[in-house]
Amino acid sequence: MAIRVAVVGASGYAGSEALRLLLSHPEVEVGAMTAGSSAGTPLGLLHPHLVPLADRVLQPTSPEVLAGHDAILLWLPHGRSAAVAEAVGEDVLVIDCGADFRLRDAASWEKFYGSDHIGTWPYGLPELPGRRDVLKGSKRVAIPGCYPTAVSLALFPAYAAALAEPEAVVVAASGTSGAGKAPKPHLLGSETMGSMTPYGVGGIHRHTPEMVQNLSIVAGEPVTVSFTPTLAPMPRGILAVCSARAKPGVTPESVRAAYAAAFATELFVHLLPEGQWPATACALGSNTALVQVTLDEDAGRIIAVSAIDNLTKGNAGNAVQSMNIALGLPEELGLPRIGVAP
């Protein structure tokens, strides 16, 4: 019997990406598709590329609409996911693709989000050490942010192998779809074409504490992260350039070996051959993270670079991947490993 999956927030970019992936999932039936202000609108008017679902009408998000599903994927504004999870009951797999349940530290949540911390769910980045065991059989999963996905995959092998000092510097570029589908003047084509700009500068971006959390857990000690995001003139993709001071005695060979070991059996992380560097275009439409690493011996720093599609591996792909693990399905079902080029 097919697994019936609902998508809450199907009118947005990430929700539509989830539907694209679910349509190719051999074990899934796409159930309810809900939205807020777009409820009552045929999906094809918002996402004409989703041809098999184009005539389906978006429904309001209500317990009645969501009843009878095996899994629910949520894309909701901050503070709205808990009520949905409570309404559908504990036996339904709920995967929150927003930020509500990502952080363990209440003080960090309150500082960056300005509201009360309501709890923490199992974290849906399967490639981090120990994550798959936590996700198996879970009925609640919190999906990482797109930047923390790219940064954590780029840096965690260095910390897992005790090669890096507990401070990291990250400069990352994201496509405009990371800001959502709502109209915003600074995202108009005339504002973004041919231009790059930083934002959230000075440690204020909300994804910063998530990076700190992930890397600190792997390192076994507090790790600081100086994070500067930039907006790039492209619709999709993240390129994260990450560095950390190398510990004494670290060599290029030991860095390469640590990364090769960390990703040796991973389906959705590809360590590129030495000398080849990640490009966002090569990750387009795929659930694969492309990673490269080197040691800057003069500066004494490990340099790790990752490229992902922010809507796939950075969000909806992680959701489907974590759903598969939670339900006991093969992890790769419905998930493309191959990008689209040129």
mmCIF file of C-alpha atoms in Angstrom:
data_model
loop_
_atom_site.group_PDB
_atom_site.id
_atom_site.type_symbol
_atom_site.label_atom_id
_atom_site.label_comp_id
_atom_site.label_asym_id
_atom_site.label_seq_id
_atom_site.Cartn_x
_atom_site.Cartn_y
_atom_site.Cartn_z
ATOM 1 C CA MET A 1 0.000 0.000 0.000
ATOM 2 C CA ALA A 2 1.330 3.439 -0.937
ATOM 3 C CA ILE A 3 2.476 5.848 1.753
ATOM 4 C CA ARG A 4 0.163 8.855 1.716
ATOM 5 C CA VAL A 5 2.066 12.123 2.123
ATOM 6 C CA ALA A 6 0.626 15.615 2.610
ATOM 7 C CA VAL A 7 2.534 18.798 1.799
ATOM 8 C CA VAL A 8 1.662 21.833 3.895
ATOM 9 C CA GLY A 9 2.870 25.026 2.235
ATOM 10 C CA ALA A 10 2.723 23.632 -1.282
ATOM 11 C CA SER A 11 2.445 27.084 -2.846
ATOM 12 C CA GLY A 12 6.077 27.976 -2.045
ATOM 13 C CA TYR A 13 9.318 27.062 -3.768
ATOM 14 C CA ALA A 14 10.393 24.380 -1.280
ATOM 15 C CA GLY A 15 6.915 22.862 -1.115
ATOM 16 C CA SER A 16 6.825 22.584 -4.896
ATOM 17 C CA GLU A 17 10.276 20.998 -4.845
ATOM 18 C CA ALA A 18 8.992 18.388 -2.393
ATOM 19 C CA LEU A 19 6.095 17.626 -4.735
ATOM 20 C CA ARG A 20 8.515 17.223 -7.657
ATOM 21 C CA LEU A 21 10.485 14.660 -5.673
ATOM 22 C CA LEU A 22 7.441 12.853 -4.309
ATOM 23 C CA LEU A 23 6.034 12.417 -7.814
ATOM 24 C CA SER A 24 9.011 10.194 -8.642
ATOM 25 C CA HIS A 25 8.911 8.286 -5.338
ATOM 26 C CA PRO A 26 7.805 4.688 -6.027
ATOM 27 C CA GLU A 27 6.268 4.173 -2.580
ATOM 28 C CA VAL A 28 4.398 7.478 -2.212
ATOM 29 C CA GLU A 29 0.959 8.777 -3.052
ATOM 30 C CA VAL A 30 0.711 12.578 -2.977
ATOM 31 C CA GLY A 31 -2.155 13.392 -0.665
ATOM 32 C CA ALA A 32 -3.384 16.801 0.444
ATOM 33 C CA MET A 33 -1.584 19.910 -0.741
ATOM 34 C CA THR A 34 -2.362 22.910 1.418
ATOM 35 C CA ALA A 35 -1.617 26.619 1.505
ATOM 36 C CA GLY A 36 -2.594 29.802 3.288
ATOM 37 C CA SER A 37 -3.718 32.689 1.109
ATOM 38 C CA SER A 38 -3.412 30.535 -2.042
ATOM 39 C CA ALA A 39 -5.951 27.939 -0.847
ATOM 40 C CA GLY A 40 -8.570 27.387 -3.537
ATOM 41 C CA THR A 41 -6.080 27.942 -6.362
ATOM 42 C CA PRO A 42 -5.235 25.159 -8.841
ATOM 43 C CA LEU A 43 -1.632 24.120 -8.288
ATOM 44 C CA GLY A 44 -0.846 24.523 -11.989
ATOM 45 C CA LEU A 45 -1.373 28.278 -11.800
ATOM 46 C CA LEU A 46 1.468 28.541 -9.272
ATOM 47 C CA HIS A 47 3.713 25.661 -10.348
ATOM 48 C CA PRO A 48 2.978 24.805 -13.998
ATOM 49 C CA HIS A 49 6.014 22.514 -14.131
ATOM 50 C CA LEU A 50 4.207 20.011 -11.864
ATOM 51 C CA VAL A 51 2.072 18.739 -14.750
ATOM 52 C CA PRO A 52 0.650 15.580 -13.086
ATOM 53 C CA LEU A 53 -0.725 17.707 -10.227
ATOM 54 C CA ALA A 54 -1.659 20.838 -12.191
ATOM 55 C CA ASP A 55 -5.432 20.358 -11.895
ATOM 56 C CA ARG A 56 -5.381 19.642 -8.168
ATOM 57 C CA VAL A 57 -6.657 22.502 -5.974
ATOM 58 C CA LEU A 58 -4.736 23.739 -2.944
ATOM 59 C CA GLN A 59 -6.684 23.212 0.266
ATOM 60 C CA PRO A 60 -6.674 25.078 3.569
ATOM 61 C CA THR A 61 -4.448 23.682 6.314
ATOM 62 C CA SER A 62 -6.826 22.054 8.786
ATOM 63 C CA PRO A 63 -6.934 18.848 10.868
ATOM 64 C CA GLU A 64 -9.742 17.560 8.639
ATOM 65 C CA VAL A 65 -7.728 18.008 5.460
ATOM 66 C CA LEU A 66 -4.620 16.428 7.015
ATOM 67 C CA ALA A 67 -6.414 13.419 8.493
ATOM 68 C CA GLY A 68 -5.600 10.008 7.044
ATOM 69 C CA HIS A 69 -1.999 10.650 5.997
ATOM 70 C CA ASP A 70 1.062 8.586 6.910
ATOM 71 C CA ALA A 71 3.467 11.534 6.706
ATOM 72 C CA ILE A 72 3.139 15.316 6.606
ATOM 73 C CA LEU A 73 5.807 17.715 5.357
ATOM 74 C CA LEU A 74 5.471 21.210 6.803
ATOM 75 C CA TRP A 75 6.521 24.582 5.403
ATOM 76 C CA LEU A 76 4.941 27.086 7.774
ATOM 77 C CA PRO A 77 5.860 30.442 9.346
ATOM 78 C CA HIS A 78 7.750 30.288 12.640
ATOM 79 C CA GLY A 79 5.628 29.184 15.558
ATOM 80 C CA ARG A 80 2.949 27.384 13.535
ATOM 81 C CA SER A 81 4.254 23.830 13.258
ATOM 82 C CA ALA A 82 3.597 22.619 16.807
ATOM 83 C CA ALA A 83 -0.154 23.100 16.519
ATOM 84 C CA VAL A 84 -0.314 21.060 13.320
ATOM 85 C CA ALA A 85 1.768 18.258 14.836
ATOM 86 C CA GLU A 86 -0.458 18.136 17.899
ATOM 87 C CA ALA A 87 -3.628 18.067 15.808
ATOM 88 C CA VAL A 88 -2.611 15.101 13.625
ATOM 89 C CA GLY A 89 -1.523 12.896 16.534
ATOM 90 C CA GLU A 90 1.599 11.048 17.601
ATOM 91 C CA ASP A 91 1.269 8.169 15.126
ATOM 92 C CA VAL A 92 1.745 10.354 12.053
ATOM 93 C CA LEU A 93 5.246 11.199 10.856
ATOM 94 C CA VAL A 94 5.575 14.997 10.896
ATOM 95 C CA ILE A 95 8.589 16.565 9.227
ATOM 96 C CA ASP A 96 9.029 20.259 9.958
ATOM 97 C CA CYS A 97 11.022 22.067 7.293
ATOM 98 C CA GLY A 98 10.909 25.339 9.204
ATOM 99 C CA ALA A 99 13.102 26.362 12.115
ATOM 100 C CA ASP A 100 10.818 25.693 15.094
ATOM 101 C CA PHE A 101 12.455 22.496 16.361
ATOM 102 C CA ARG A 102 16.036 22.674 15.044
ATOM 103 C CA LEU A 103 17.848 24.213 17.997
ATOM 104 C CA ARG A 104 18.602 22.499 21.295
ATOM 105 C CA ASP A 105 19.600 25.620 23.204
ATOM 106 C CA ALA A 106 16.640 27.716 24.351
ATOM 107 C CA ALA A 107 18.752 30.844 24.829
ATOM 108 C CA SER A 108 20.008 30.686 21.241
ATOM 109 C CA TRP A 109 16.465 30.300 19.938
ATOM 110 C CA GLU A 110 15.192 33.231 21.960
ATOM 111 C CA LYS A 111 18.135 35.427 20.902
ATOM 112 C CA PHE A 112 17.800 34.777 17.173
ATOM 113 C CA TYR A 113 14.036 34.242 16.826
ATOM 114 C CA GLY A 114 12.646 36.431 19.599
ATOM 115 C CA SER A 115 10.078 33.972 20.944
ATOM 116 C CA ASP A 116 9.866 31.159 23.480
ATOM 117 C CA HIS A 117 11.666 27.919 22.661
ATOM 118 C CA ILE A 118 9.078 25.136 22.291
ATOM 119 C CA GLY A 119 11.293 22.067 21.984
ATOM 120 C CA THR A 120 13.703 20.077 19.843
ATOM 121 C CA TRP A 121 12.996 17.251 17.402
ATOM 122 C CA PRO A 122 15.444 14.733 15.900
ATOM 123 C CA TYR A 123 17.619 16.569 13.387
ATOM 124 C CA GLY A 124 17.231 15.565 9.768
ATOM 125 C CA LEU A 125 20.712 15.723 8.293
ATOM 126 C CA PRO A 126 21.435 11.994 7.911
ATOM 127 C CA GLU A 127 25.113 12.394 6.999
ATOM 128 C CA LEU A 128 26.059 13.813 10.396
ATOM 129 C CA PRO A 129 27.531 11.157 12.721
ATOM 130 C CA GLY A 130 24.870 9.140 14.524
ATOM 131 C CA ARG A 131 21.898 10.823 12.870
ATOM 132 C CA ARG A 132 20.465 7.817 11.052
ATOM 133 C CA ASP A 133 20.029 5.818 14.247
ATOM 134 C CA VAL A 134 18.090 8.712 15.774
ATOM 135 C CA LEU A 135 15.882 9.162 12.707
ATOM 136 C CA LYS A 136 14.886 5.505 12.327
ATOM 137 C CA GLY A 137 11.326 5.065 13.521
ATOM 138 C CA SER A 138 10.998 8.687 14.620
ATOM 139 C CA LYS A 139 7.605 10.366 14.252
ATOM 140 C CA ARG A 140 8.969 13.897 14.484
ATOM 141 C CA VAL A 141 11.876 15.319 12.440
ATOM 142 C CA ALA A 142 13.308 18.832 12.141
ATOM 143 C CA ILE A 143 14.919 19.551 8.770
ATOM 144 C CA PRO A 144 18.052 21.766 8.763
ATOM 145 C CA GLY A 145 18.293 25.155 7.183
ATOM 146 C CA CYS A 146 19.917 25.347 3.761
ATOM 147 C CA TYR A 147 23.081 27.167 4.869
ATOM 148 C CA PRO A 148 23.683 24.850 7.865
ATOM 149 C CA THR A 149 23.328 21.867 5.535
ATOM 150 C CA ALA A 150 26.034 23.141 3.191
ATOM 151 C CA VAL A 151 28.343 24.305 5.994
ATOM 152 C CA SER A 152 27.935 21.249 8.221
ATOM 153 C CA LEU A 153 28.700 18.879 5.357
ATOM 154 C CA ALA A 154 31.745 20.935 4.407
ATOM 155 C CA LEU A 155 33.269 21.101 7.898
ATOM 156 C CA PHE A 156 32.127 18.220 10.062
ATOM 157 C CA PRO A 157 34.740 15.715 8.818
ATOM 158 C CA ALA A 158 37.513 18.065 9.985
ATOM 159 C CA TYR A 159 35.994 18.249 13.461
ATOM 160 C CA ALA A 160 35.102 14.556 13.625
ATOM 161 C CA ALA A 161 38.768 13.730 12.956
ATOM 162 C CA ALA A 162 40.012 16.363 15.466
ATOM 163 C CA LEU A 163 41.925 18.209 12.752
ATOM 164 C CA ALA A 164 40.508 21.717 13.268
ATOM 165 C CA GLU A 165 40.601 24.289 16.023
ATOM 166 C CA PRO A 166 37.158 25.231 17.396
ATOM 167 C CA GLU A 167 36.605 28.353 15.318
ATOM 168 C CA ALA A 168 35.335 28.540 11.773
ATOM 169 C CA VAL A 169 34.869 31.275 9.196
ATOM 170 C CA VAL A 170 32.203 30.873 6.519
ATOM 171 C CA VAL A 171 31.280 33.005 3.522
ATOM 172 C CA ALA A 172 28.420 31.536 1.507
ATOM 173 C CA ALA A 173 26.418 32.606 -1.531
ATOM 174 C CA SER A 174 22.786 31.656 -2.028
ATOM 175 C CA GLY A 175 20.354 31.945 -4.902
ATOM 176 C CA THR A 176 17.286 34.136 -4.560
ATOM 177 C CA SER A 177 14.849 31.236 -4.052
ATOM 178 C CA GLY A 178 16.268 30.895 -0.539
ATOM 179 C CA ALA A 179 14.298 34.013 0.397
ATOM 180 C CA GLY A 180 10.975 32.400 -0.524
ATOM 181 C CA LYS A 181 8.354 33.195 -3.123
ATOM 182 C CA ALA A 182 6.717 36.244 -1.547
ATOM 183 C CA PRO A 183 7.396 39.417 -3.599
ATOM 184 C CA LYS A 184 10.255 41.493 -2.166
ATOM 185 C CA PRO A 185 11.686 44.605 -3.852
ATOM 186 C CA HIS A 186 15.320 43.667 -3.200
ATOM 187 C CA LEU A 187 14.787 40.375 -5.042
ATOM 188 C CA LEU A 188 13.497 41.909 -8.259
ATOM 189 C CA GLY A 189 15.475 40.912 -11.323
ATOM 190 C CA SER A 190 16.634 44.484 -11.845
ATOM 191 C CA GLU A 191 18.067 44.495 -8.310
ATOM 192 C CA THR A 192 19.820 41.110 -8.415
ATOM 193 C CA MET A 193 21.008 40.637 -11.994
ATOM 194 C CA GLY A 194 24.709 41.306 -12.340
ATOM 195 C CA SER A 195 25.146 42.035 -8.641
ATOM 196 C CA MET A 196 26.069 40.311 -5.385
ATOM 197 C CA THR A 197 25.406 41.676 -1.929
ATOM 198 C CA PRO A 198 25.998 40.537 1.654
ATOM 199 C CA TYR A 199 23.251 40.442 4.252
ATOM 200 C CA GLY A 200 22.869 39.280 7.845
ATOM 201 C CA VAL A 201 26.438 40.460 8.473
ATOM 202 C CA GLY A 202 28.013 40.383 11.927
ATOM 203 C CA GLY A 203 26.730 37.092 13.326
ATOM 204 C CA ILE A 204 23.036 37.954 13.167
ATOM 205 C CA HIS A 205 21.817 35.458 10.561
ATOM 206 C CA ARG A 206 19.390 32.970 12.105
ATOM 207 C CA HIS A 207 21.230 29.969 10.684
ATOM 208 C CA THR A 208 24.391 30.772 12.646
ATOM 209 C CA PRO A 209 23.402 29.016 15.922
ATOM 210 C CA GLU A 210 22.444 25.921 13.928
ATOM 211 C CA MET A 211 25.942 25.710 12.445
ATOM 212 C CA VAL A 212 27.432 26.226 15.907
ATOM 213 C CA GLN A 213 25.219 23.470 17.298
ATOM 214 C CA ASN A 214 26.091 20.923 14.602
ATOM 215 C CA LEU A 215 29.837 21.489 14.608
ATOM 216 C CA SER A 216 30.068 21.661 18.408
ATOM 217 C CA ILE A 217 28.323 18.302 18.756
ATOM 218 C CA VAL A 218 30.736 16.683 16.302
ATOM 219 C CA ALA A 219 33.791 18.367 17.816
ATOM 220 C CA GLY A 220 32.832 17.553 21.405
ATOM 221 C CA GLU A 221 33.563 21.151 22.424
ATOM 222 C CA PRO A 222 32.103 24.599 21.675
ATOM 223 C CA VAL A 223 32.862 25.806 18.154
ATOM 224 C CA THR A 224 32.444 29.436 17.124
ATOM 225 C CA VAL A 225 31.306 30.304 13.611
ATOM 226 C CA SER A 226 31.731 33.670 11.891
ATOM 227 C CA PHE A 227 29.145 33.508 9.110
ATOM 228 C CA THR A 228 28.636 35.981 6.274
ATOM 229 C CA PRO A 229 25.869 35.130 3.779
ATOM 230 C CA THR A 230 25.648 36.753 0.361
ATOM 231 C CA LEU A 231 22.906 36.910 -2.244
ATOM 232 C CA ALA A 232 23.970 35.725 -5.693
ATOM 233 C CA PRO A 233 22.254 36.481 -9.026
ATOM 234 C CA MET A 234 20.958 32.950 -9.564
ATOM 235 C CA PRO A 235 17.628 31.314 -8.677
ATOM 236 C CA ARG A 236 18.972 28.176 -6.973
ATOM 237 C CA GLY A 237 22.114 26.955 -5.268
ATOM 238 C CA ILE A 238 24.486 27.558 -2.365
ATOM 239 C CA LEU A 239 28.259 27.755 -2.514
ATOM 240 C CA ALA A 240 29.791 27.683 0.975
ATOM 241 C CA VAL A 241 33.471 28.544 1.410
ATOM 242 C CA CYS A 242 34.469 27.437 4.911
ATOM 243 C CA SER A 243 37.751 27.507 6.789
ATOM 244 C CA ALA A 244 39.116 26.610 10.205
ATOM 245 C CA ARG A 245 42.586 26.812 11.693
ATOM 246 C CA ALA A 246 44.352 23.463 11.452
ATOM 247 C CA LYS A 247 45.694 21.831 14.594
ATOM 248 C CA PRO A 248 49.452 21.248 14.870
ATOM 249 C CA GLY A 249 50.727 18.353 12.793
ATOM 250 C CA VAL A 250 47.846 18.338 10.302
ATOM 251 C CA THR A 251 48.968 17.582 6.743
ATOM 252 C CA PRO A 252 47.233 17.757 3.357
ATOM 253 C CA GLU A 253 47.225 13.962 3.333
ATOM 254 C CA SER A 254 45.540 13.674 6.742
ATOM 255 C CA VAL A 255 42.846 16.188 5.742
ATOM 256 C CA ARG A 256 42.101 14.385 2.500
ATOM 257 C CA ALA A 257 41.997 11.021 4.253
ATOM 258 C CA ALA A 258 39.529 12.287 6.873
ATOM 259 C CA TYR A 259 37.115 13.544 4.236
ATOM 260 C CA ALA A 260 37.444 10.428 2.103
ATOM 261 C CA ALA A 261 36.622 8.279 5.133
ATOM 262 C CA ALA A 262 33.680 10.453 6.202
ATOM 263 C CA PHE A 263 31.991 10.288 2.812
ATOM 264 C CA ALA A 264 33.105 6.865 1.571
ATOM 265 C CA THR A 265 29.655 5.277 1.855
ATOM 266 C CA GLU A 266 27.456 8.355 1.444
ATOM 267 C CA LEU A 267 25.040 8.354 -1.485
ATOM 268 C CA PHE A 268 24.385 12.076 -1.431
ATOM 269 C CA VAL A 269 27.784 13.610 -0.705
ATOM 270 C CA HIS A 270 30.450 13.479 -3.394
ATOM 271 C CA LEU A 271 34.048 14.334 -2.536
ATOM 272 C CA LEU A 272 35.481 15.663 -5.767
ATOM 273 C CA PRO A 273 38.866 14.563 -7.123
ATOM 274 C CA GLU A 274 41.783 16.640 -5.905
ATOM 275 C CA GLY A 275 42.030 19.944 -7.726
ATOM 276 C CA GLN A 276 38.380 20.005 -8.857
ATOM 277 C CA TRP A 277 36.157 22.511 -7.048
ATOM 278 C CA PRO A 278 32.395 22.515 -6.485
ATOM 279 C CA ALA A 279 30.079 24.523 -8.722
ATOM 280 C CA THR A 280 26.441 25.213 -7.931
ATOM 281 C CA ALA A 281 25.411 24.448 -11.514
ATOM 282 C CA CYS A 282 26.555 20.842 -11.107
ATOM 283 C CA ALA A 283 24.245 20.318 -8.107
ATOM 284 C CA LEU A 284 21.173 21.825 -9.749
ATOM 285 C CA GLY A 285 18.068 19.717 -9.188
ATOM 286 C CA SER A 286 19.919 16.990 -7.295
ATOM 287 C CA ASN A 287 20.060 15.859 -3.682
ATOM 288 C CA THR A 288 23.853 15.645 -3.913
ATOM 289 C CA ALA A 289 26.303 17.864 -2.066
ATOM 290 C CA LEU A 290 29.597 18.397 -3.865
ATOM 291 C CA VAL A 291 32.559 18.868 -1.508
ATOM 292 C CA GLN A 292 36.254 19.666 -1.874
ATOM 293 C CA VAL A 293 38.886 20.286 0.797
ATOM 294 C CA THR A 294 42.499 21.353 0.985
ATOM 295 C CA LEU A 295 45.045 22.618 3.486
ATOM 296 C CA ASP A 296 46.383 26.143 3.067
ATOM 297 C CA GLU A 297 49.775 25.380 4.582
ATOM 298 C CA ASP A 298 51.016 28.977 4.596
ATOM 299 C CA ALA A 299 47.954 30.210 6.486
ATOM 300 C CA GLY A 300 47.604 27.021 8.521
ATOM 301 C CA ARG A 301 43.912 26.699 7.641
ATOM 302 C CA ILE A 302 41.697 23.904 6.370
ATOM 303 C CA ILE A 303 39.608 25.164 3.437
ATOM 304 C CA ALA A 304 36.440 23.216 2.671
ATOM 305 C CA VAL A 305 33.964 24.167 -0.058
ATOM 306 C CA SER A 306 30.532 22.704 -0.705
ATOM 307 C CA ALA A 307 27.876 23.262 -3.350
ATOM 308 C CA ILE A 308 24.243 22.215 -3.003
ATOM 309 C CA ASP A 309 20.881 22.995 -4.500
ATOM 310 C CA ASN A 310 19.293 24.971 -1.673
ATOM 311 C CA LEU A 311 15.799 23.679 -2.500
ATOM 312 C CA THR A 312 16.781 20.019 -2.838
ATOM 313 C CA LYS A 313 19.618 18.891 -0.558
ATOM 314 C CA GLY A 314 19.197 22.179 1.297
ATOM 315 C CA ASN A 315 15.550 21.533 2.162
ATOM 316 C CA ALA A 316 12.991 19.344 0.382
ATOM 317 C CA GLY A 317 15.510 16.637 -0.514
ATOM 318 C CA ASN A 318 16.638 16.361 3.104
ATOM 319 C CA ALA A 319 12.967 16.099 4.072
ATOM 320 C CA VAL A 320 12.307 13.183 1.718
ATOM 321 C CA GLN A 321 15.605 11.521 2.653
ATOM 322 C CA SER A 322 14.770 11.780 6.368
ATOM 323 C CA MET A 323 11.221 10.590 5.711
ATOM 324 C CA ASN A 324 12.578 7.497 3.990
ATOM 325 C CA ILE A 325 14.834 6.690 6.953
ATOM 326 C CA ALA A 326 12.101 7.316 9.522
ATOM 327 C CA LEU A 327 9.716 5.009 7.669
ATOM 328 C CA GLY A 328 12.284 2.265 7.131
ATOM 329 C CA LEU A 329 12.460 2.744 3.356
ATOM 330 C CA PRO A 330 15.614 2.732 1.230
ATOM 331 C CA GLU A 331 17.158 6.146 1.793
ATOM 332 C CA GLU A 332 17.564 7.013 -1.875
ATOM 333 C CA LEU A 333 13.933 6.539 -3.009
ATOM 334 C CA GLY A 334 12.600 9.495 -4.966
ATOM 335 C CA LEU A 335 15.881 11.403 -4.759
ATOM 336 C CA PRO A 336 18.010 12.306 -7.793
ATOM 337 C CA ARG A 337 21.774 12.087 -7.390
ATOM 338 C CA ILE A 338 22.399 13.571 -10.818
ATOM 339 C CA GLY A 339 22.289 17.296 -11.489
ATOM 340 C CA VAL A 340 21.095 19.145 -14.576
ATOM 341 C CA ALA A 341 23.689 20.797 -16.804
ATOM 342 C CA PRO A 342 24.336 23.156 -18.455
#
